[in-house]
Amino acid sequence: MNTKLQSKGETVFSVTNYILLLLVILICLIPVVNLVAKSFSDEASILAGDVFLWPINFNVDAYEVVLNSKRFLVSFQNSVIITVLGTILNVLLTIFTGYALSRSRLRGAKAIMMLYVFTMLFSAGIIPTYLIVKELGLLNSLWALILPSLVSPFNMIIVRLYFFGIPDSLEESAKMDGAGNLRILFQIMIPLAYPVIATIALFCAVEYWNSYFDALMYINDSGRLPLQVFLREMLMSVSDATSNIDMLSSADVPQEAIRGATVVAATLPIVIVYPFLQRFFVKGMVLGAVKG
Amino acid sequence: MGMNKKTKKMGIVLLLLMLTASALAACGNTKNAGNGKGADASAAPTTAATKAPKEKVTLRILGENNMEEFPAGSDVNNNVIINELRERTGFDIQWELMPKDPEVARQKLNVLMASGDTPDLIILSNKGIFGNFVQQGLLTPLNDLLESDGPDIKSTLTEEQWKSATFEDQIYAVRTVNFSSAVNGLLARKDLLAAAGVGEIKTQEEFYQALKALKAKDPSIIPYAANLAQGLSSLDAIASMFYPPVDYVQQDGKVVYTPLLPAAKEFLAFANKLYAEGLIDQEAIVSKSENLKEKLVSGQAAMSTVGWYEEPSISKALAEKKPGAEMVFMAPPVGDNGAAGFSRNSTTAKYFMIPKASKHAQEVMQFLNKVTNDEIINLISFGLEGTHYELKDSKLVALPEQENIRYRVYYNMFDTIELGLQRLEQKGFAPYFEAVNKTAKHENVVNLVPPVELVDKTNQELIDLRNEYFLKMITGALPLSAYDEYVTKFKKLGGEAVIEALNTAYNGN
């Protein structure tokens, strides 16, 4: 229907747009496809630079190595724990804080707010933070990656502003119907805030999934390192060979295919989970809209 | 009533939160033994303490992470080798590993040092970090300790080797030796050379004629490939015909910077000729080592300067891709002025440093003194005699069980050249190494002296400047006359002061 209404110029415009956007998609996709192709190819073909978009001498050896690797599985598990637990706690606490600070009846809300904003402007630096983590006995524990940044002031402010936008009258009428503070929060406010919660949940999840620097700072035990660290070490160990000859052995220097397979195996879960999350987010938004 | 219900609910939520928190905290901390309380660790009873009547001192050792995967049920602090090591030395050592990412590793070290929560012993190979720590006064001087508690350590190194860890007459680190001092060799396709009718290549002229013959035989072949995007070292085979392919060498009792030698100009002229005639890969300037490897493996390139440890994988892949192709390390040609030989890495390696904040400096020295013992070096290199290796004709022969131990992390301790070579042989790398070892000759003076602040600061700039000008002159982007401009800029950057500083550090005048 639309096409009939379009003038020639508009058609040209759309076609050019499509072509350009397709090109952009291709540019983004080619490295990924190349990596996937490499992960299924044999070593000699990769070294010779023959593999481009399609695997040569197709095999799944690399995946067998990766999926049987204890460190991969352990790191993967760690990352899942950090992400799931961290996101749940983080979102919950952010909502609590944001909601409380958005209510005018909370005395001293402004002062508390200032304290949060202060941390956005000034940070203590690596060493004091490290000392606190250490003195709390969190070193070498996954909690060191979850607890120190449990409420991000930035996210909290977004949530708080959102709650501000919800009229007080809604809360008052709920109160009249006999709802307590918690019921108001969980059954009225939170359902109304699904869109914003979905947004900050996504922020948090990505941040926790990508934990890297903190993990290297606070965790020494290789059994407790997250996936990103494992990935990085995997990708770096080839260049390591130059500095440490004892690492060399035809069997266990990670070959190109294994590196590719590790990256794929580490990325795939998020890629798979994402569409489901997205649907949930959209639903949440609709839900909020209907009720509001 | 409503109030009551509300508080109840809230209570339950809080309780649940706390329960999950404590449960997870508990399982997160089970293996935290040596870590939580750091400094007063000697008081902390550890697993070992239950057995031994006398409490073992806990020593925290921070080492580089060159570890591979430990089999299920064991880890870096719980495996056959470390348990045996604890048994034999009488110290409860707890190993920590540095992050592999060098930038993060540096930051973590700084945080550890600044927080006072330092390990008792740091074993690293980074010279810059060592120099930094010394200059900041973070390390324990070792002269007295070596005298009182490290009698066996003193003799593991020569006077000259100790010099590389000495500042103002105080030794600040124990070092060990590194067997793998040879790096690069001239790798060539024997079959292609034979097909082009090239015999032995001994001189610069023969080298030139060989490259020309390769190109004449098959114009699609790149006679000499290089990865110049990562510096000049892939041209070492060519440069070594003119001057030692390392930055600073000792000549006639003085330290000189090789790019300033008259021979450097001749090298540039020769390399420029090769490049202009298409004998050096025209894409070399944008090639990285992966690209170079790719060209060798796919059979496009006939020659290059390559590290010996790259050879096995290149040969293996080449054999699959091009049956009949043969890759060998060739003796490099000798220059008209008699110059020959590749670079040689320092035979001294690693810095064993005791931070000032450690309360166990003396125990660390006692521990180090014990691990210089040959039997313990054998243990950390090969495992247990009878289980992991056996002695045959005074040579160590690996038993199948050796594949199951993940001992590599302990190489970060003492080593001997003989044992290093034996490990190389056990892994089947000896032929590649030996081929290159014969031609490795020149040692960079920088590696022989203790870290010099001025050198650490300026040297990278000097290297970048040299690479920029040399590459441009070789590829013809700048005329050869730009060499004078290069020298002027070198002086402007303070290059002469760097040479002087190295000279003072090395020759002491």
PDB file of C-alpha atoms in Angstrom, chain A residues 38 42-50 56-57 65-66 68-73 81 85 88-89 92-93 96 126-128 130-131 134-143 147 178-183 186-187 212-225 229-230 232-234 236-253 255-256 259, chain B residues 2 5-6 9-11 13 17 20-32 35-39 60 62 64-76 95-104 107-112 114-117 178-180 290 293-295 297-298 300 308-310 313-314 316-318 320-321 403 408 411-412 415 420 423-424 427 429:
ATOM      1  CA  LYS A  38      37.506 -20.949  11.514  1.00  0.00           C
ATOM      2  CA  ASP A  42      41.345 -27.635  10.381  1.00  0.00           C
ATOM      3  CA  GLU A  43      44.482 -25.936  11.574  1.00  0.00           C
ATOM      4  CA  ALA A  44      46.518 -26.100   8.381  1.00  0.00           C
ATOM      5  CA  SER A  45      43.842 -24.394   6.309  1.00  0.00           C
ATOM      6  CA  ILE A  46      43.479 -21.631   8.878  1.00  0.00           C
ATOM      7  CA  LEU A  47      47.217 -21.032   9.044  1.00  0.00           C
ATOM      8  CA  ALA A  48      47.389 -20.910   5.260  1.00  0.00           C
ATOM      9  CA  GLY A  49      44.666 -18.253   5.283  1.00  0.00           C
ATOM     10  CA  ASP A  50      42.266 -20.335   3.170  1.00  0.00           C
ATOM     11  CA  ILE A  56      37.335 -26.055   5.196  1.00  0.00           C
ATOM     12  CA  ASN A  57      37.699 -29.704   6.186  1.00  0.00           C
ATOM     13  CA  VAL A  65      38.221 -29.508  23.375  1.00  0.00           C
ATOM     14  CA  VAL A  66      36.465 -26.370  24.577  1.00  0.00           C
ATOM     15  CA  ASN A  68      35.493 -30.659  27.732  1.00  0.00           C
ATOM     16  CA  SER A  69      37.721 -28.025  29.233  1.00  0.00           C
ATOM     17  CA  LYS A  70      37.152 -27.806  32.926  1.00  0.00           C
ATOM     18  CA  ARG A  71      38.220 -24.200  33.091  1.00  0.00           C
ATOM     19  CA  PHE A  72      35.776 -23.172  30.402  1.00  0.00           C
ATOM     20  CA  LEU A  73      32.881 -24.813  32.204  1.00  0.00           C
ATOM     21  CA  ILE A  81      26.160 -16.964  38.813  1.00  0.00           C
ATOM     22  CA  LEU A  85      22.557 -13.137  41.121  1.00  0.00           C
ATOM     23  CA  ILE A  88      18.587  -9.713  40.594  1.00  0.00           C
ATOM     24  CA  LEU A  89      20.139  -8.108  43.648  1.00  0.00           C
ATOM     25  CA  LEU A  92      15.980  -5.104  43.508  1.00  0.00           C
ATOM     26  CA  LEU A  93      18.128  -2.726  45.519  1.00  0.00           C
ATOM     27  CA  PHE A  96      14.085  -0.035  46.656  1.00  0.00           C
ATOM     28  CA  ILE A 126      41.593   1.511  43.107  1.00  0.00           C
ATOM     29  CA  ILE A 127      43.677   1.106  46.237  1.00  0.00           C
ATOM     30  CA  PRO A 128      41.143   2.122  48.920  1.00  0.00           C
ATOM     31  CA  TYR A 130      40.823  -2.884  47.092  1.00  0.00           C
ATOM     32  CA  LEU A 131      41.511  -2.470  50.804  1.00  0.00           C
ATOM     33  CA  LYS A 134      40.057  -7.157  51.283  1.00  0.00           C
ATOM     34  CA  GLU A 135      39.073  -6.154  54.806  1.00  0.00           C
ATOM     35  CA  LEU A 136      35.535  -7.357  54.199  1.00  0.00           C
ATOM     36  CA  GLY A 137      37.009 -10.736  53.419  1.00  0.00           C
ATOM     37  CA  LEU A 138      35.668 -10.704  49.902  1.00  0.00           C
ATOM     38  CA  LEU A 139      38.954 -11.428  48.133  1.00  0.00           C
ATOM     39  CA  ASN A 140      38.761 -14.595  46.119  1.00  0.00           C
ATOM     40  CA  SER A 141      34.984 -14.701  46.317  1.00  0.00           C
ATOM     41  CA  LEU A 142      32.460 -14.070  43.582  1.00  0.00           C
ATOM     42  CA  TRP A 143      30.809 -11.602  45.925  1.00  0.00           C
ATOM     43  CA  LEU A 147      28.645  -6.389  46.097  1.00  0.00           C
ATOM     44  CA  GLY A 178      -5.715  -0.937  52.740  1.00  0.00           C
ATOM     45  CA  ALA A 179      -2.454  -1.641  50.902  1.00  0.00           C
ATOM     46  CA  GLY A 180       0.779  -1.319  52.879  1.00  0.00           C
ATOM     47  CA  ASN A 181       4.068   0.084  51.654  1.00  0.00           C
ATOM     48  CA  LEU A 182       5.388  -3.218  50.345  1.00  0.00           C
ATOM     49  CA  ARG A 183       2.160  -4.077  48.589  1.00  0.00           C
ATOM     50  CA  PHE A 186       5.389  -4.700  44.558  1.00  0.00           C
ATOM     51  CA  GLN A 187       1.876  -4.690  43.163  1.00  0.00           C
ATOM     52  CA  TYR A 212      36.898  -8.456  33.777  1.00  0.00           C
ATOM     53  CA  PHE A 213      39.073  -5.918  35.529  1.00  0.00           C
ATOM     54  CA  ASP A 214      37.523  -6.386  38.972  1.00  0.00           C
ATOM     55  CA  ALA A 215      37.794 -10.123  38.601  1.00  0.00           C
ATOM     56  CA  LEU A 216      41.510  -9.900  37.936  1.00  0.00           C
ATOM     57  CA  MET A 217      41.978  -7.499  40.827  1.00  0.00           C
ATOM     58  CA  TYR A 218      40.088  -9.363  43.511  1.00  0.00           C
ATOM     59  CA  ILE A 219      40.295 -12.999  42.504  1.00  0.00           C
ATOM     60  CA  ASN A 220      43.413 -15.109  42.449  1.00  0.00           C
ATOM     61  CA  ASP A 221      41.867 -18.520  42.425  1.00  0.00           C
ATOM     62  CA  SER A 222      41.556 -19.610  38.812  1.00  0.00           C
ATOM     63  CA  GLY A 223      38.491 -21.661  39.772  1.00  0.00           C
ATOM     64  CA  ARG A 224      36.592 -18.481  40.503  1.00  0.00           C
ATOM     65  CA  LEU A 225      37.380 -16.356  37.501  1.00  0.00           C
ATOM     66  CA  VAL A 229      39.045 -13.579  31.894  1.00  0.00           C
ATOM     67  CA  PHE A 230      39.238 -17.094  30.562  1.00  0.00           C
ATOM     68  CA  ARG A 232      41.191 -13.157  27.241  1.00  0.00           C
ATOM     69  CA  GLU A 233      43.774 -15.588  28.566  1.00  0.00           C
ATOM     70  CA  MET A 234      42.901 -18.042  25.873  1.00  0.00           C
ATOM     71  CA  MET A 236      46.621 -14.215  24.731  1.00  0.00           C
ATOM     72  CA  SER A 237      48.317 -17.509  25.299  1.00  0.00           C
ATOM     73  CA  VAL A 238      49.499 -17.753  21.717  1.00  0.00           C
ATOM     74  CA  SER A 239      51.588 -14.624  22.000  1.00  0.00           C
ATOM     75  CA  ASP A 240      52.777 -15.989  25.319  1.00  0.00           C
ATOM     76  CA  ALA A 241      54.548 -18.800  23.588  1.00  0.00           C
ATOM     77  CA  THR A 242      57.279 -16.420  22.585  1.00  0.00           C
ATOM     78  CA  SER A 243      58.119 -15.551  26.139  1.00  0.00           C
ATOM     79  CA  ASN A 244      57.721 -18.980  27.614  1.00  0.00           C
ATOM     80  CA  ILE A 245      59.093 -21.861  25.703  1.00  0.00           C
ATOM     81  CA  ASP A 246      57.882 -24.362  28.249  1.00  0.00           C
ATOM     82  CA  MET A 247      54.355 -23.531  27.195  1.00  0.00           C
ATOM     83  CA  LEU A 248      55.107 -24.988  23.820  1.00  0.00           C
ATOM     84  CA  SER A 249      53.840 -28.373  23.004  1.00  0.00           C
ATOM     85  CA  SER A 250      52.189 -29.439  19.829  1.00  0.00           C
ATOM     86  CA  ALA A 251      49.207 -30.616  21.826  1.00  0.00           C
ATOM     87  CA  ASP A 252      48.204 -27.773  24.046  1.00  0.00           C
ATOM     88  CA  VAL A 253      49.057 -24.439  22.535  1.00  0.00           C
ATOM     89  CA  GLN A 255      45.187 -23.308  18.045  1.00  0.00           C
ATOM     90  CA  GLU A 256      43.228 -20.867  15.957  1.00  0.00           C
ATOM     91  CA  ARG A 259      40.255 -19.835  20.004  1.00  0.00           C
TER      92      ARG A 259
ATOM     93  CA  GLY B   2      -2.349  -5.031  58.231  1.00  0.00           C
ATOM     94  CA  LYS B   5       1.228  -8.873  58.003  1.00  0.00           C
ATOM     95  CA  LYS B   6       3.337  -6.287  56.311  1.00  0.00           C
ATOM     96  CA  LYS B   9       6.345 -10.261  54.812  1.00  0.00           C
ATOM     97  CA  MET B  10       9.191  -7.853  54.896  1.00  0.00           C
ATOM     98  CA  GLY B  11      10.896  -9.971  57.501  1.00  0.00           C
ATOM     99  CA  VAL B  13      12.040 -11.241  52.311  1.00  0.00           C
ATOM    100  CA  LEU B  17      18.047 -12.436  51.189  1.00  0.00           C
ATOM    101  CA  THR B  20      21.104 -16.773  50.256  1.00  0.00           C
ATOM    102  CA  ALA B  21      23.827 -14.247  50.914  1.00  0.00           C
ATOM    103  CA  SER B  22      25.407 -16.161  53.733  1.00  0.00           C
ATOM    104  CA  ALA B  23      25.069 -19.481  51.943  1.00  0.00           C
ATOM    105  CA  LEU B  24      26.827 -18.186  48.892  1.00  0.00           C
ATOM    106  CA  ALA B  25      29.397 -16.311  50.903  1.00  0.00           C
ATOM    107  CA  ALA B  26      30.254 -19.498  52.672  1.00  0.00           C
ATOM    108  CA  CYS B  27      30.780 -21.475  49.522  1.00  0.00           C
ATOM    109  CA  GLY B  28      32.673 -18.571  48.058  1.00  0.00           C
ATOM    110  CA  ASN B  29      35.289 -18.597  50.744  1.00  0.00           C
ATOM    111  CA  THR B  30      36.125 -22.199  51.400  1.00  0.00           C
ATOM    112  CA  LYS B  31      39.507 -22.085  49.767  1.00  0.00           C
ATOM    113  CA  ASN B  32      40.527 -18.717  51.038  1.00  0.00           C
ATOM    114  CA  ASN B  35      44.683 -15.114  51.659  1.00  0.00           C
ATOM    115  CA  GLY B  36      42.243 -13.423  53.932  1.00  0.00           C
ATOM    116  CA  LYS B  37      44.594 -12.254  56.589  1.00  0.00           C
ATOM    117  CA  GLY B  38      47.742 -11.902  54.533  1.00  0.00           C
ATOM    118  CA  ALA B  39      50.377 -10.452  56.767  1.00  0.00           C
ATOM    119  CA  ARG B  60      52.696 -16.202  49.610  1.00  0.00           C
ATOM    120  CA  LEU B  62      53.061 -14.372  43.296  1.00  0.00           C
ATOM    121  CA  GLU B  64      53.437 -15.306  36.291  1.00  0.00           C
ATOM    122  CA  ASN B  65      50.510 -17.152  34.869  1.00  0.00           C
ATOM    123  CA  ASN B  66      51.856 -19.606  32.356  1.00  0.00           C
ATOM    124  CA  MET B  67      49.620 -22.259  33.664  1.00  0.00           C
ATOM    125  CA  GLU B  68      47.563 -24.727  31.836  1.00  0.00           C
ATOM    126  CA  GLU B  69      44.498 -26.479  33.040  1.00  0.00           C
ATOM    127  CA  PHE B  70      44.716 -28.522  36.203  1.00  0.00           C
ATOM    128  CA  PRO B  71      42.897 -31.845  36.179  1.00  0.00           C
ATOM    129  CA  ALA B  72      39.694 -32.101  38.212  1.00  0.00           C
ATOM    130  CA  GLY B  73      40.293 -32.159  41.937  1.00  0.00           C
ATOM    131  CA  SER B  74      43.590 -30.324  41.835  1.00  0.00           C
ATOM    132  CA  ASP B  75      44.587 -26.732  41.421  1.00  0.00           C
ATOM    133  CA  VAL B  76      47.612 -24.526  41.653  1.00  0.00           C
ATOM    134  CA  TRP B  95      50.792 -19.716  45.036  1.00  0.00           C
ATOM    135  CA  GLU B  96      49.022 -16.769  43.418  1.00  0.00           C
ATOM    136  CA  LEU B  97      49.053 -16.060  39.727  1.00  0.00           C
ATOM    137  CA  MET B  98      49.357 -12.753  37.943  1.00  0.00           C
ATOM    138  CA  PRO B  99      46.742 -11.849  35.356  1.00  0.00           C
ATOM    139  CA  LYS B 100      47.964 -12.570  31.854  1.00  0.00           C
ATOM    140  CA  ASP B 101      46.865  -9.199  30.571  1.00  0.00           C
ATOM    141  CA  PRO B 102      50.033  -7.126  31.048  1.00  0.00           C
ATOM    142  CA  GLU B 103      48.223  -3.849  31.654  1.00  0.00           C
ATOM    143  CA  VAL B 104      45.984  -5.313  34.361  1.00  0.00           C
ATOM    144  CA  GLN B 107      47.907  -2.294  37.938  1.00  0.00           C
ATOM    145  CA  LYS B 108      47.309  -5.215  40.224  1.00  0.00           C
ATOM    146  CA  LEU B 109      50.942  -5.241  41.262  1.00  0.00           C
ATOM    147  CA  ASN B 110      50.815  -1.530  41.999  1.00  0.00           C
ATOM    148  CA  VAL B 111      47.688  -1.982  44.083  1.00  0.00           C
ATOM    149  CA  LEU B 112      49.218  -4.859  46.004  1.00  0.00           C
ATOM    150  CA  ALA B 114      50.598   0.266  47.669  1.00  0.00           C
ATOM    151  CA  SER B 115      48.093  -1.483  49.904  1.00  0.00           C
ATOM    152  CA  GLY B 116      50.804  -3.167  51.912  1.00  0.00           C
ATOM    153  CA  ASP B 117      49.057  -6.448  51.230  1.00  0.00           C
ATOM    154  CA  ASN B 178      67.196 -19.212  30.795  1.00  0.00           C
ATOM    155  CA  PHE B 179      68.178 -21.962  28.394  1.00  0.00           C
ATOM    156  CA  SER B 180      66.288 -20.547  25.468  1.00  0.00           C
ATOM    157  CA  GLU B 290      49.924 -14.041  11.236  1.00  0.00           C
ATOM    158  CA  LYS B 293      52.924 -17.300   8.698  1.00  0.00           C
ATOM    159  CA  GLU B 294      50.041 -17.440   6.254  1.00  0.00           C
ATOM    160  CA  LYS B 295      52.357 -16.706   3.346  1.00  0.00           C
ATOM    161  CA  VAL B 297      52.217 -21.988   5.068  1.00  0.00           C
ATOM    162  CA  SER B 298      50.347 -21.393   1.833  1.00  0.00           C
ATOM    163  CA  GLN B 300      53.584 -18.126  -1.397  1.00  0.00           C
ATOM    164  CA  TRP B 308      62.354 -21.265  16.075  1.00  0.00           C
ATOM    165  CA  TYR B 309      59.228 -21.951  18.109  1.00  0.00           C
ATOM    166  CA  GLU B 310      57.101 -20.952  15.110  1.00  0.00           C
ATOM    167  CA  SER B 313      53.508 -25.422  13.371  1.00  0.00           C
ATOM    168  CA  ILE B 314      54.521 -23.828  10.071  1.00  0.00           C
ATOM    169  CA  LYS B 316      53.307 -29.185   9.950  1.00  0.00           C
ATOM    170  CA  ALA B 317      50.690 -27.053   8.220  1.00  0.00           C
ATOM    171  CA  LEU B 318      52.857 -26.660   5.113  1.00  0.00           C
ATOM    172  CA  GLU B 320      49.457 -30.746   4.777  1.00  0.00           C
ATOM    173  CA  LYS B 321      48.933 -27.918   2.311  1.00  0.00           C
ATOM    174  CA  GLU B 403      51.504 -35.801  30.905  1.00  0.00           C
ATOM    175  CA  ARG B 408      54.587 -25.565  34.439  1.00  0.00           C
ATOM    176  CA  TYR B 411      59.208 -23.209  36.170  1.00  0.00           C
ATOM    177  CA  ASN B 412      58.986 -19.739  37.525  1.00  0.00           C
ATOM    178  CA  ASP B 415      66.166 -23.644  36.274  1.00  0.00           C
ATOM    179  CA  GLY B 420      65.849 -26.710  30.010  1.00  0.00           C
ATOM    180  CA  ARG B 423      62.726 -30.569  28.452  1.00  0.00           C
ATOM    181  CA  LEU B 424      63.091 -29.246  24.937  1.00  0.00           C
ATOM    182  CA  LYS B 427      59.022 -32.356  23.640  1.00  0.00           C
ATOM    183  CA  PHE B 429      61.702 -29.259  19.820  1.00  0.00           C
TER     184      PHE B 429
END
